[in-house]
Short mmCIF file of C-alpha atoms in Angstrom, two decimals:
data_model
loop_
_atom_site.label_atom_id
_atom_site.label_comp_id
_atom_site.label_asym_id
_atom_site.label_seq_id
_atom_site.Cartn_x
_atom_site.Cartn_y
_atom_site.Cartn_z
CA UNK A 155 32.07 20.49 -7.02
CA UNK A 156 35.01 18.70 -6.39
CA UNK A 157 36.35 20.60 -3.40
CA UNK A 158 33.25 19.37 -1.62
CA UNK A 159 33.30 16.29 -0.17
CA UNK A 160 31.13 13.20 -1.46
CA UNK A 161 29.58 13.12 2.29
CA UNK A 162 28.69 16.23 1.96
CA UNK A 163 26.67 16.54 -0.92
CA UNK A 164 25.06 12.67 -0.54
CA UNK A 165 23.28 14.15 2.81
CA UNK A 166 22.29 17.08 0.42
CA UNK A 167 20.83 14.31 -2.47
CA UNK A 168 19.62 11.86 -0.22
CA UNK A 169 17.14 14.55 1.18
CA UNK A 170 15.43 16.09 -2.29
CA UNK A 171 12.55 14.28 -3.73
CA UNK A 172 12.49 12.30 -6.18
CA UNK A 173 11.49 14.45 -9.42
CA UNK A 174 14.65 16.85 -8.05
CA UNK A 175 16.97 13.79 -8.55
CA UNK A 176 16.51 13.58 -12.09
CA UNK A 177 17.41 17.25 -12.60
CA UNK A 178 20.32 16.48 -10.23
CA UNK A 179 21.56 13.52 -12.95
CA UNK A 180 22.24 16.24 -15.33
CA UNK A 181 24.20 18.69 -12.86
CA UNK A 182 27.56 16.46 -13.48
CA UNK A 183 28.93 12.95 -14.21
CA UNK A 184 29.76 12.22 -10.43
CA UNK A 185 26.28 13.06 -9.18
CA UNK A 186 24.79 10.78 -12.13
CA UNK A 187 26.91 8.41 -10.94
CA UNK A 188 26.09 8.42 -7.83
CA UNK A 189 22.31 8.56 -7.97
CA UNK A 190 22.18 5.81 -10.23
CA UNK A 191 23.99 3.67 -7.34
CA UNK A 192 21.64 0.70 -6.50
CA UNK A 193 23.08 1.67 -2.74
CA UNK A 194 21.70 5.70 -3.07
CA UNK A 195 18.13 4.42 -4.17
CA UNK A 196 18.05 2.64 -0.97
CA UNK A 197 19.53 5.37 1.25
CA UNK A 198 17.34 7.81 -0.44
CA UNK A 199 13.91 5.65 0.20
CA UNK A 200 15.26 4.86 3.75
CA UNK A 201 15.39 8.53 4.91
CA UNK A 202 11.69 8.99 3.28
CA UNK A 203 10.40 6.39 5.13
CA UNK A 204 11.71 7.21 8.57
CA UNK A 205 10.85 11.06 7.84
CA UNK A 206 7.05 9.36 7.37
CA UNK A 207 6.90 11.25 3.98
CA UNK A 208 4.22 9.38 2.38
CA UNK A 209 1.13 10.08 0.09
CA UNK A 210 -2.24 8.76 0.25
CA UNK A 211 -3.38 7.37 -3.57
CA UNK A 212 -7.29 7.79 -4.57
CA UNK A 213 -8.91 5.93 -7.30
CA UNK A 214 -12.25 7.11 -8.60
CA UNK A 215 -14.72 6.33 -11.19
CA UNK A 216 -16.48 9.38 -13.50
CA UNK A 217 -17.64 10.19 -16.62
CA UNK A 218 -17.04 6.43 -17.45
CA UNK A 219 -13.32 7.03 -16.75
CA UNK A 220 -10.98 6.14 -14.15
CA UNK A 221 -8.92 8.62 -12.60
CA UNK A 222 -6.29 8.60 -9.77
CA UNK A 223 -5.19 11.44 -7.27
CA UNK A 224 -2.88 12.00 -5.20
CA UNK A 225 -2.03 13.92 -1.86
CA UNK A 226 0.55 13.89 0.45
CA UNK A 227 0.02 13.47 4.51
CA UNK A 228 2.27 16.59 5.31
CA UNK A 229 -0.53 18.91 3.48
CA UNK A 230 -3.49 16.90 5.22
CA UNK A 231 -1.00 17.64 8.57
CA UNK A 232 -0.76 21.13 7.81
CA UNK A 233 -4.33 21.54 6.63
CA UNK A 234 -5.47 20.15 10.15
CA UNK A 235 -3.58 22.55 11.84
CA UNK A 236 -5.19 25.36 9.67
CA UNK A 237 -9.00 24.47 9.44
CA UNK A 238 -11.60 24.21 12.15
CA UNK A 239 -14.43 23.95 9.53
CA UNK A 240 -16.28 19.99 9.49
CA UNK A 241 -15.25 19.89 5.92
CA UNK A 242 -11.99 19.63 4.77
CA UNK A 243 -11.17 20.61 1.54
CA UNK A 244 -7.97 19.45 -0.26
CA UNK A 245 -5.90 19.70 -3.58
CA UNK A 246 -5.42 16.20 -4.99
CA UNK A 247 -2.76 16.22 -7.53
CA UNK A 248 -4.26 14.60 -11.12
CA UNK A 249 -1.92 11.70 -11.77
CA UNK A 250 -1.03 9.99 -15.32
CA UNK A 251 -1.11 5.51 -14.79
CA UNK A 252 -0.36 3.10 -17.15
CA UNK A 253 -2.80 2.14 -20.35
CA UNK A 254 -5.04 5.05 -19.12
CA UNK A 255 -5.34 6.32 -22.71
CA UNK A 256 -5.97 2.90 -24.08
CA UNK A 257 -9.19 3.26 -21.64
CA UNK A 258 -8.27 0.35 -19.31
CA UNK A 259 -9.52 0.00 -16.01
CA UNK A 260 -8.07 -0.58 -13.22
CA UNK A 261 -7.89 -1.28 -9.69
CA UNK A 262 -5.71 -1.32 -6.74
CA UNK A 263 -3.31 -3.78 -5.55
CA UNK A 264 -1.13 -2.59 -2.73
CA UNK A 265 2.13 -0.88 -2.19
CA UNK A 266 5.94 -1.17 -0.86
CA UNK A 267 8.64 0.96 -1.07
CA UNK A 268 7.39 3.36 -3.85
CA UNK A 269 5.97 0.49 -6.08
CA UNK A 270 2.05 -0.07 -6.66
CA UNK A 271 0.47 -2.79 -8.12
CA UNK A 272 -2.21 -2.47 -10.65
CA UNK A 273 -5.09 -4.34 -11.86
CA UNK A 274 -5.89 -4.10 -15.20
CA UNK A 275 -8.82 -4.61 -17.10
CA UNK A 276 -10.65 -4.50 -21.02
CA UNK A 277 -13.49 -6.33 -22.08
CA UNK A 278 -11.69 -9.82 -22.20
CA UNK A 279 -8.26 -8.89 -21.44
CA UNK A 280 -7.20 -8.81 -17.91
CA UNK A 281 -3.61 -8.48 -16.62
CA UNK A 282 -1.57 -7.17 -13.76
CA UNK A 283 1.34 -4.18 -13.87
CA UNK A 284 3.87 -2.76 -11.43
CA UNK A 285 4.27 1.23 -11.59
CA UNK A 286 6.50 3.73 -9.88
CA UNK A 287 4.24 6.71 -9.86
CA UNK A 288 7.28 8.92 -8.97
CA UNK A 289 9.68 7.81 -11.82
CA UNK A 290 6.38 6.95 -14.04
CA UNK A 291 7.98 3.22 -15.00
CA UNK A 292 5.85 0.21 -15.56
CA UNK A 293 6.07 -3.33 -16.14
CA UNK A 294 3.47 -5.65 -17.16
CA UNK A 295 3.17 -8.90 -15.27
CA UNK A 296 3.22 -12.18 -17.35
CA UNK A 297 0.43 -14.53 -16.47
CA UNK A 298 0.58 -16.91 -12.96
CA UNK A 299 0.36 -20.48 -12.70
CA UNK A 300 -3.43 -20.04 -11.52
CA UNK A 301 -4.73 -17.78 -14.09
CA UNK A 302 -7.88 -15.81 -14.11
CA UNK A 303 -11.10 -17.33 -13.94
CA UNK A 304 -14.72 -16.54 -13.18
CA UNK A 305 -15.18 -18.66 -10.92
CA UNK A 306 -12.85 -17.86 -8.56
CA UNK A 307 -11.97 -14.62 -6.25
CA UNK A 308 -8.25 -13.23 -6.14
CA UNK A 309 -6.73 -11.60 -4.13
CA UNK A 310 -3.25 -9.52 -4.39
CA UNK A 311 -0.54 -7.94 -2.20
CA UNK A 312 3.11 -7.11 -2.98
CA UNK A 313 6.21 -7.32 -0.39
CA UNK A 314 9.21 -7.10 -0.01
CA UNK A 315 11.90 -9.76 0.40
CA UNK A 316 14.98 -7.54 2.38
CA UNK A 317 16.92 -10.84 2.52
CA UNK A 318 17.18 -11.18 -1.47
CA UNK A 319 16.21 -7.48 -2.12
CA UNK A 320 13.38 -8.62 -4.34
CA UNK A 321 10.03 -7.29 -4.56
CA UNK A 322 6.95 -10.15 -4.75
CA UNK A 323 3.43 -9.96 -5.66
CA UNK A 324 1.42 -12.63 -3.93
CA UNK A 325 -1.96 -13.79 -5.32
CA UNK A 326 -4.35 -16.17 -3.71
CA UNK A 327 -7.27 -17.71 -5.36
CA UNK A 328 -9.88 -18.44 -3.03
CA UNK A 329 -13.06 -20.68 -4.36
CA UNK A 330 -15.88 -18.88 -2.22
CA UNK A 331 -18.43 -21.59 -2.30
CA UNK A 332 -16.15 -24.44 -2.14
CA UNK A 333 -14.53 -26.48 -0.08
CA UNK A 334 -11.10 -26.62 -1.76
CA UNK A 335 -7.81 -25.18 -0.56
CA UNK A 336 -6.76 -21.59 -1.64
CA UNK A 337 -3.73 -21.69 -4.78
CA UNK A 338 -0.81 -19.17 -3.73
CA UNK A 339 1.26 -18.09 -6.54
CA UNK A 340 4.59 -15.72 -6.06
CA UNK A 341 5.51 -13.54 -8.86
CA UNK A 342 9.42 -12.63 -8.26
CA UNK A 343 10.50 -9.21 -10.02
CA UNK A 344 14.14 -10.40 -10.11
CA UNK A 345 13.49 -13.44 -11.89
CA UNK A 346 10.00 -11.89 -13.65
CA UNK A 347 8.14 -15.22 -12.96
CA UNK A 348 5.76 -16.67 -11.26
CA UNK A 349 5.76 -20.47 -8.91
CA UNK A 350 3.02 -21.53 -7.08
CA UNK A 351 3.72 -22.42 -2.98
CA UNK A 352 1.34 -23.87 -0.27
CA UNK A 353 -2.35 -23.76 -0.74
CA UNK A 354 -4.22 -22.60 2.21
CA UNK A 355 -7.59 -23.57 3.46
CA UNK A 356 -8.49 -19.47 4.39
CA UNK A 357 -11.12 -17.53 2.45
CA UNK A 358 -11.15 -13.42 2.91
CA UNK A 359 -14.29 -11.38 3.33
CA UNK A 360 -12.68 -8.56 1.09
CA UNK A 361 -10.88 -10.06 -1.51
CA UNK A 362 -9.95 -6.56 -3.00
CA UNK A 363 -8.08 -5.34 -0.18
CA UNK A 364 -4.36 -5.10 -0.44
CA UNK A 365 -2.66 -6.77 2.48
CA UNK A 366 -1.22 -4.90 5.24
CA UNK A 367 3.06 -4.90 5.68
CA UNK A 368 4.04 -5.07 9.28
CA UNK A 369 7.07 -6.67 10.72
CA UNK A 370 8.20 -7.46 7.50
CA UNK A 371 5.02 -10.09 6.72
CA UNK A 372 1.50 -9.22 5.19
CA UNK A 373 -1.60 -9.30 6.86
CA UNK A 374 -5.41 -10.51 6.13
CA UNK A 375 -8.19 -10.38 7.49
CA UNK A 376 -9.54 -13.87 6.69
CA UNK A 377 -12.17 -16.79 7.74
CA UNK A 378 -9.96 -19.90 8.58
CA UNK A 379 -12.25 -22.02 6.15
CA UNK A 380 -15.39 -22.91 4.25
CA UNK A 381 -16.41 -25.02 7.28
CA UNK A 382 -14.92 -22.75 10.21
CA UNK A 383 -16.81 -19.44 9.50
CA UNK A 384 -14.51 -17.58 12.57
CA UNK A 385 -12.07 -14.84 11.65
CA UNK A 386 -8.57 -14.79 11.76
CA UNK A 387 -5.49 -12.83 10.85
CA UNK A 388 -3.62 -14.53 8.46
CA UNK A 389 0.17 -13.63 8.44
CA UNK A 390 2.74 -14.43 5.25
CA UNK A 391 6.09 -14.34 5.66
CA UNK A 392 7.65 -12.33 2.89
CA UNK A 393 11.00 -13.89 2.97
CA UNK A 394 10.46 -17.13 4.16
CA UNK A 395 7.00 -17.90 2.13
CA UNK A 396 4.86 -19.31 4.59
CA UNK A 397 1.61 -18.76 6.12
CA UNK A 398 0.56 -18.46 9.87
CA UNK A 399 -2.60 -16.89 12.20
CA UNK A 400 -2.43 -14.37 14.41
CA UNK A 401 -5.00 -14.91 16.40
CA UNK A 402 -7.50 -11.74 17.52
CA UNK A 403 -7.95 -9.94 20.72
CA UNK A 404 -9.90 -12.22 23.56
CA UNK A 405 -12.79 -10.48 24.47
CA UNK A 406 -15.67 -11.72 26.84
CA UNK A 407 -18.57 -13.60 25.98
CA UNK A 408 -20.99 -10.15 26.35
CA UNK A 409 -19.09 -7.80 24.59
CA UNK A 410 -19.34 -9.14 21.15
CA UNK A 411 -17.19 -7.84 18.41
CA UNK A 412 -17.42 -8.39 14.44
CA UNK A 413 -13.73 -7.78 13.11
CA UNK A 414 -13.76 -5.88 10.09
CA UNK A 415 -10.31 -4.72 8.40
CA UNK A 416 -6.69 -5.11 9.40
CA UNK A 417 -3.94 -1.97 9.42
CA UNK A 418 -0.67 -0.29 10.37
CA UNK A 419 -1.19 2.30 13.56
CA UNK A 420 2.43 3.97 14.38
CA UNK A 421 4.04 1.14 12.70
CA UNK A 422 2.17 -1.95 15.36
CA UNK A 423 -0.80 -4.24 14.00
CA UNK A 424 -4.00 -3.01 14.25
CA UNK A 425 -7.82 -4.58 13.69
CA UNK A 426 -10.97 -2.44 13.43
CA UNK A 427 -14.04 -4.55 15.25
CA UNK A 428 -17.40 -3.40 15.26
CA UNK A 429 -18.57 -3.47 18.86
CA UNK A 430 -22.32 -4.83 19.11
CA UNK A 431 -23.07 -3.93 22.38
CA UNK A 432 -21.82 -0.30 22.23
CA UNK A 433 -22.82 -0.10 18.73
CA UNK A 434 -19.25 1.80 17.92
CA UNK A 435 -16.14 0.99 16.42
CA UNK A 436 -13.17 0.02 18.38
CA UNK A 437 -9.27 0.09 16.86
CA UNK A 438 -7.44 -2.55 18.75
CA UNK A 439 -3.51 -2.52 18.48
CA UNK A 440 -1.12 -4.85 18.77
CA UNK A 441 1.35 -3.93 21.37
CA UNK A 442 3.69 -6.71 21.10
CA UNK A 443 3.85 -8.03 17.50
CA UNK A 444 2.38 -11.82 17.53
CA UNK A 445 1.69 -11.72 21.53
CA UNK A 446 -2.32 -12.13 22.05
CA UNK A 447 -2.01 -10.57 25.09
CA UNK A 448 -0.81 -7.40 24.08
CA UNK A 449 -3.85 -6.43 22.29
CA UNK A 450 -5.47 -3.32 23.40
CA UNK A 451 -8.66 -0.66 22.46
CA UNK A 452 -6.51 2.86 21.41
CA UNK A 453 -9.70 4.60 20.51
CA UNK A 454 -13.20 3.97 19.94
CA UNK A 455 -15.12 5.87 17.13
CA UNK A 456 -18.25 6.87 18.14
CA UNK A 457 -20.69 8.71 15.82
CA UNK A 458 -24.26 8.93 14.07
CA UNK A 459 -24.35 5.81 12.52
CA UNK A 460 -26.60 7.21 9.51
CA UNK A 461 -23.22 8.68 8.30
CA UNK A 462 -20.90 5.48 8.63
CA UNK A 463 -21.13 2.12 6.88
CA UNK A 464 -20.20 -1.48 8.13
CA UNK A 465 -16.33 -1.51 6.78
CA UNK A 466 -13.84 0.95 7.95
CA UNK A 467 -10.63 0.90 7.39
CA UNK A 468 -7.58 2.69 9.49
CA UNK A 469 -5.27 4.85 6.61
CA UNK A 470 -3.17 7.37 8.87
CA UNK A 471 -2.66 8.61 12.64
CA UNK A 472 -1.19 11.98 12.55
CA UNK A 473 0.47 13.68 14.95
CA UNK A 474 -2.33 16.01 16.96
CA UNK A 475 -3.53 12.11 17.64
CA UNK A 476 -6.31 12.44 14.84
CA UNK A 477 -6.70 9.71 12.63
CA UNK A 478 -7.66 9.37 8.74
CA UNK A 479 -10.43 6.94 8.09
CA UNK A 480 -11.80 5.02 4.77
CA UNK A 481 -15.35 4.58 5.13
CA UNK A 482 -16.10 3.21 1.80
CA UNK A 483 -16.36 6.51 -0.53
CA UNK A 484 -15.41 8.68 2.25
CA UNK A 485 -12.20 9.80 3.90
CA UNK A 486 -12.72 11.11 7.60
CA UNK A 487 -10.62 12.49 9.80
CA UNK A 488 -11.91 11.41 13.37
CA UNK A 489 -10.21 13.09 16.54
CA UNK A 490 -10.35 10.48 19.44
CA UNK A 491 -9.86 13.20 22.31
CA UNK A 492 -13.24 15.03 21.37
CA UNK A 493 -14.81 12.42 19.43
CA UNK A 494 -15.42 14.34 16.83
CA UNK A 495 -15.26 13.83 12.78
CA UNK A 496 -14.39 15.58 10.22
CA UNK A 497 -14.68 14.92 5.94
CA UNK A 498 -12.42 15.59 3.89
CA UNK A 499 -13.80 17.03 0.43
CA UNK A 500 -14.94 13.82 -1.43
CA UNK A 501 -14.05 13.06 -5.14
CA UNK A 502 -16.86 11.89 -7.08
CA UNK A 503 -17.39 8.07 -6.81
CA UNK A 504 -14.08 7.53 -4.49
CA UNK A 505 -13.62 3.80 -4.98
CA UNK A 506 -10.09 3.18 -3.63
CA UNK A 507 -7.37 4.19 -1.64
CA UNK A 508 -3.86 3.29 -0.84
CA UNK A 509 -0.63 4.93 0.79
CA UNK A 510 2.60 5.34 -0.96
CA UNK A 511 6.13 6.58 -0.77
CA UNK A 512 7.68 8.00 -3.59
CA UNK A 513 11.53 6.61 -4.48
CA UNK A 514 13.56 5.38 -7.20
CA UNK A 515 13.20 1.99 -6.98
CA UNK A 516 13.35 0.83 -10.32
CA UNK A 517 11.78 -1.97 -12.76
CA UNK A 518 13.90 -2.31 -14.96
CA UNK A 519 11.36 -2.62 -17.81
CA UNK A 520 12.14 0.40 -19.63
CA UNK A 521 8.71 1.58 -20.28
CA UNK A 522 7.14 4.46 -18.90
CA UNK A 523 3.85 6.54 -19.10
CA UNK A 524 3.88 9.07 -21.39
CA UNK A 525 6.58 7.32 -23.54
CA UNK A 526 5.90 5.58 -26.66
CA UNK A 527 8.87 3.95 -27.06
CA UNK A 528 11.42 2.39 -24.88
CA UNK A 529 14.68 4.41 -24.11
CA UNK A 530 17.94 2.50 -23.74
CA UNK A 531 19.87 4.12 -20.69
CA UNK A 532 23.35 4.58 -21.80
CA UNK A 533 25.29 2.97 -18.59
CA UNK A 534 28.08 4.76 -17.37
CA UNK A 535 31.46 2.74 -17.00
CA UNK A 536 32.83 5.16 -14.20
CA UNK A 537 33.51 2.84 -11.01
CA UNK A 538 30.28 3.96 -8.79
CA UNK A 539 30.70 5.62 -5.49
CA UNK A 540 30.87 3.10 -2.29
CA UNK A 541 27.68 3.52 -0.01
CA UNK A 542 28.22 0.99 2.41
CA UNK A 543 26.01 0.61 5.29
CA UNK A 544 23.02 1.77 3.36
CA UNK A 545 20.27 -0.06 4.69
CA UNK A 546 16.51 -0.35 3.41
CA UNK A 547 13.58 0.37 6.20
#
């Protein structure tokens, strides 16, 4: 190995996936070395991301167990390209989470970068956890400032902070039939703690859905307060920790639209409305991020209505120009051009969904799933490869 260069064989690593990489760590000392680099976990999730290799997570309820699957877009690509048929079936792989055998429940709390967030749940004991489902680690989250109550509504997201290379989970408990101000506490994974940051006076129609990551901020649909019952998108800045609206497309007096969910369409903005008059669906994306102006109607969906409920939600545009749908427990795929939708085989009591990207981004905790003890990694005292220029998308 060591008449190849290290260029060489980083362009080879950077490109397997993720399980390959720990079979790789055992090859030789160099290649342990250099996978272990903080740098090549970067590199290695930056060339996922821009080759748009990511996975759609499902959470369903049955047999009084939760269970997750998963799938990856590049079989949903290639089994639109094979099947003509108005039902899709797929293969979702049976995945292995955190406290499943201690019969928790749990629900979920958004992505970034290969991370999830988890709600957990047992009789009295409620609690959150970050999990790589590639590299199976977990971490339990201490409690926040504003713990849980029943008389309040929370609602989670996790981002990342590219300026301190940190990854924070945001919560925001909103008092539904009050007029008080919204608590906002940031839980840092660098520092594993929690500090609370402005309130805000916003209240969100669906508290359980994750928020949405474009241009580095995340993204709510939200009703600007207990008094002002019009919607908004509410915008936090990652980085910088502060709150702002973006404000929703203008539309004319007689065309009436009742905004429903927020998403990510080829990496701009986007806001699902339901359109009154037409009694359809209309995705509006935004052009040019934070400019009203630029808001415009991609595609409308148009269907029997007996088959689709009030919320939809925007998961995945593929490249033929079809796009995957949530509509509550069912995944569609719905082609613009013809108008025409297809369902994809549906799990029994599909409850959630959520895209991720597998990577090696660790915790740090030391625990994983399947393991019932924690493993001390024996740290290598080699001087580690240079990666500079490794960026993170």
């Amino acid at each position: 190995m060591s008449s190849i260069p290290e260029e060489v064989y980083l362009e080879i690593l950077v490109r397997v996936p993720v399980e390959t990489t720990f079979i790789c760590k055992c090859v030789c000392k160099s290649w342990l070395v250099l996978i272990s680099n903080p740098n090549f976990v970067k590199f290695h999730l930056s060339h996922t991301i821009q080759k748009n290799h990511y996975r759609i997570m499902l959470r369903n309820y049955w047999r009084k167990s939760y269970l997750l699957h998963s799938i990856s877009y590049d079989s949903l690509s290639s089994l639109l390209e094979s099947s003509k048929a108005k039902r899709i079936a797929y293969d979702p792989v049976a995945m292995d989470y955190p406290f499943k055998s201690q019969g928790f429940g749990i629900e979920l709390g958004g992505s970034v970068n290969g991370l999830v967030c988890l709600w957990c749940n047992e009789d009295d004991r409620e609690f959150l956890c970050l999990w790589n489902p590639a590299t199976t680690e977990y971490k339990e989250i201490p409690k926040s400032p504003n713990d849980l109550s029943n008389d309040v509504t929370d609602l989670y997201a996790l981002g990342y902070d590219y300026l301190t290379d940190d990854y924070k989970l945001i919560k925001v408990v909103f008092f539904e039939d009050k007029e008080e101000n919204s608590p906002v506490d940031v839980y840092s994974l660098a520092t594993n703690s929690w500090r609370s940051i402005q309130s805000i006076p916003y209240r969100f129609p669906f508290p359980r859905e994750p928020g949405v990551l474009v241009n580095r901020a995340l993204h709510w649909l939200g009703v600007k307060s207990a008094k002002d019952s019009s919607k908004a998108i509410v915008s936090l800045d990652v980085t910088k920790e502060s709150f702002k609206e973006i404000e929703l497309p203008r539309v004319c007096s007689e065309n009436k639209q009742d905004f429903r969910s927020v998403g990510v369409f080829e990496g701009c903005l986007c806001v699902i409305a339901f359109n009154d008059v037409k009694s359809h669906f209309d995705v509006w994306v935004m052009r040019d991020y934070g400019v009203r102006e630029s808001w415009i109607v991609h595609f409308s969906v148009i269907q029997n209505w007996a088959e689709i409920d009030n919320f939809m939600r925007l998961m995945w545009s593929f490249k033929n120009g079809e796009a995957l749908l949530r509509n509550y427990g069912d995944l569609l795929l719905y082609d613009p051009k013809h108008g025409s939708i297809k369902k994809l085989r549906k799990l029994t009591e599909l409850n959630e969904v959520e895209n991720y990207v597998e990577s090696l981004v660790p915790l740090n905790s030391g625990t994983y799933v399947g393991r019932k003890k924690n493993r001390s990694v024996r740290r290598s005292t080699r001087k580690r490869p240079q990666l500079d220029n490794v960026g993170m998308c």
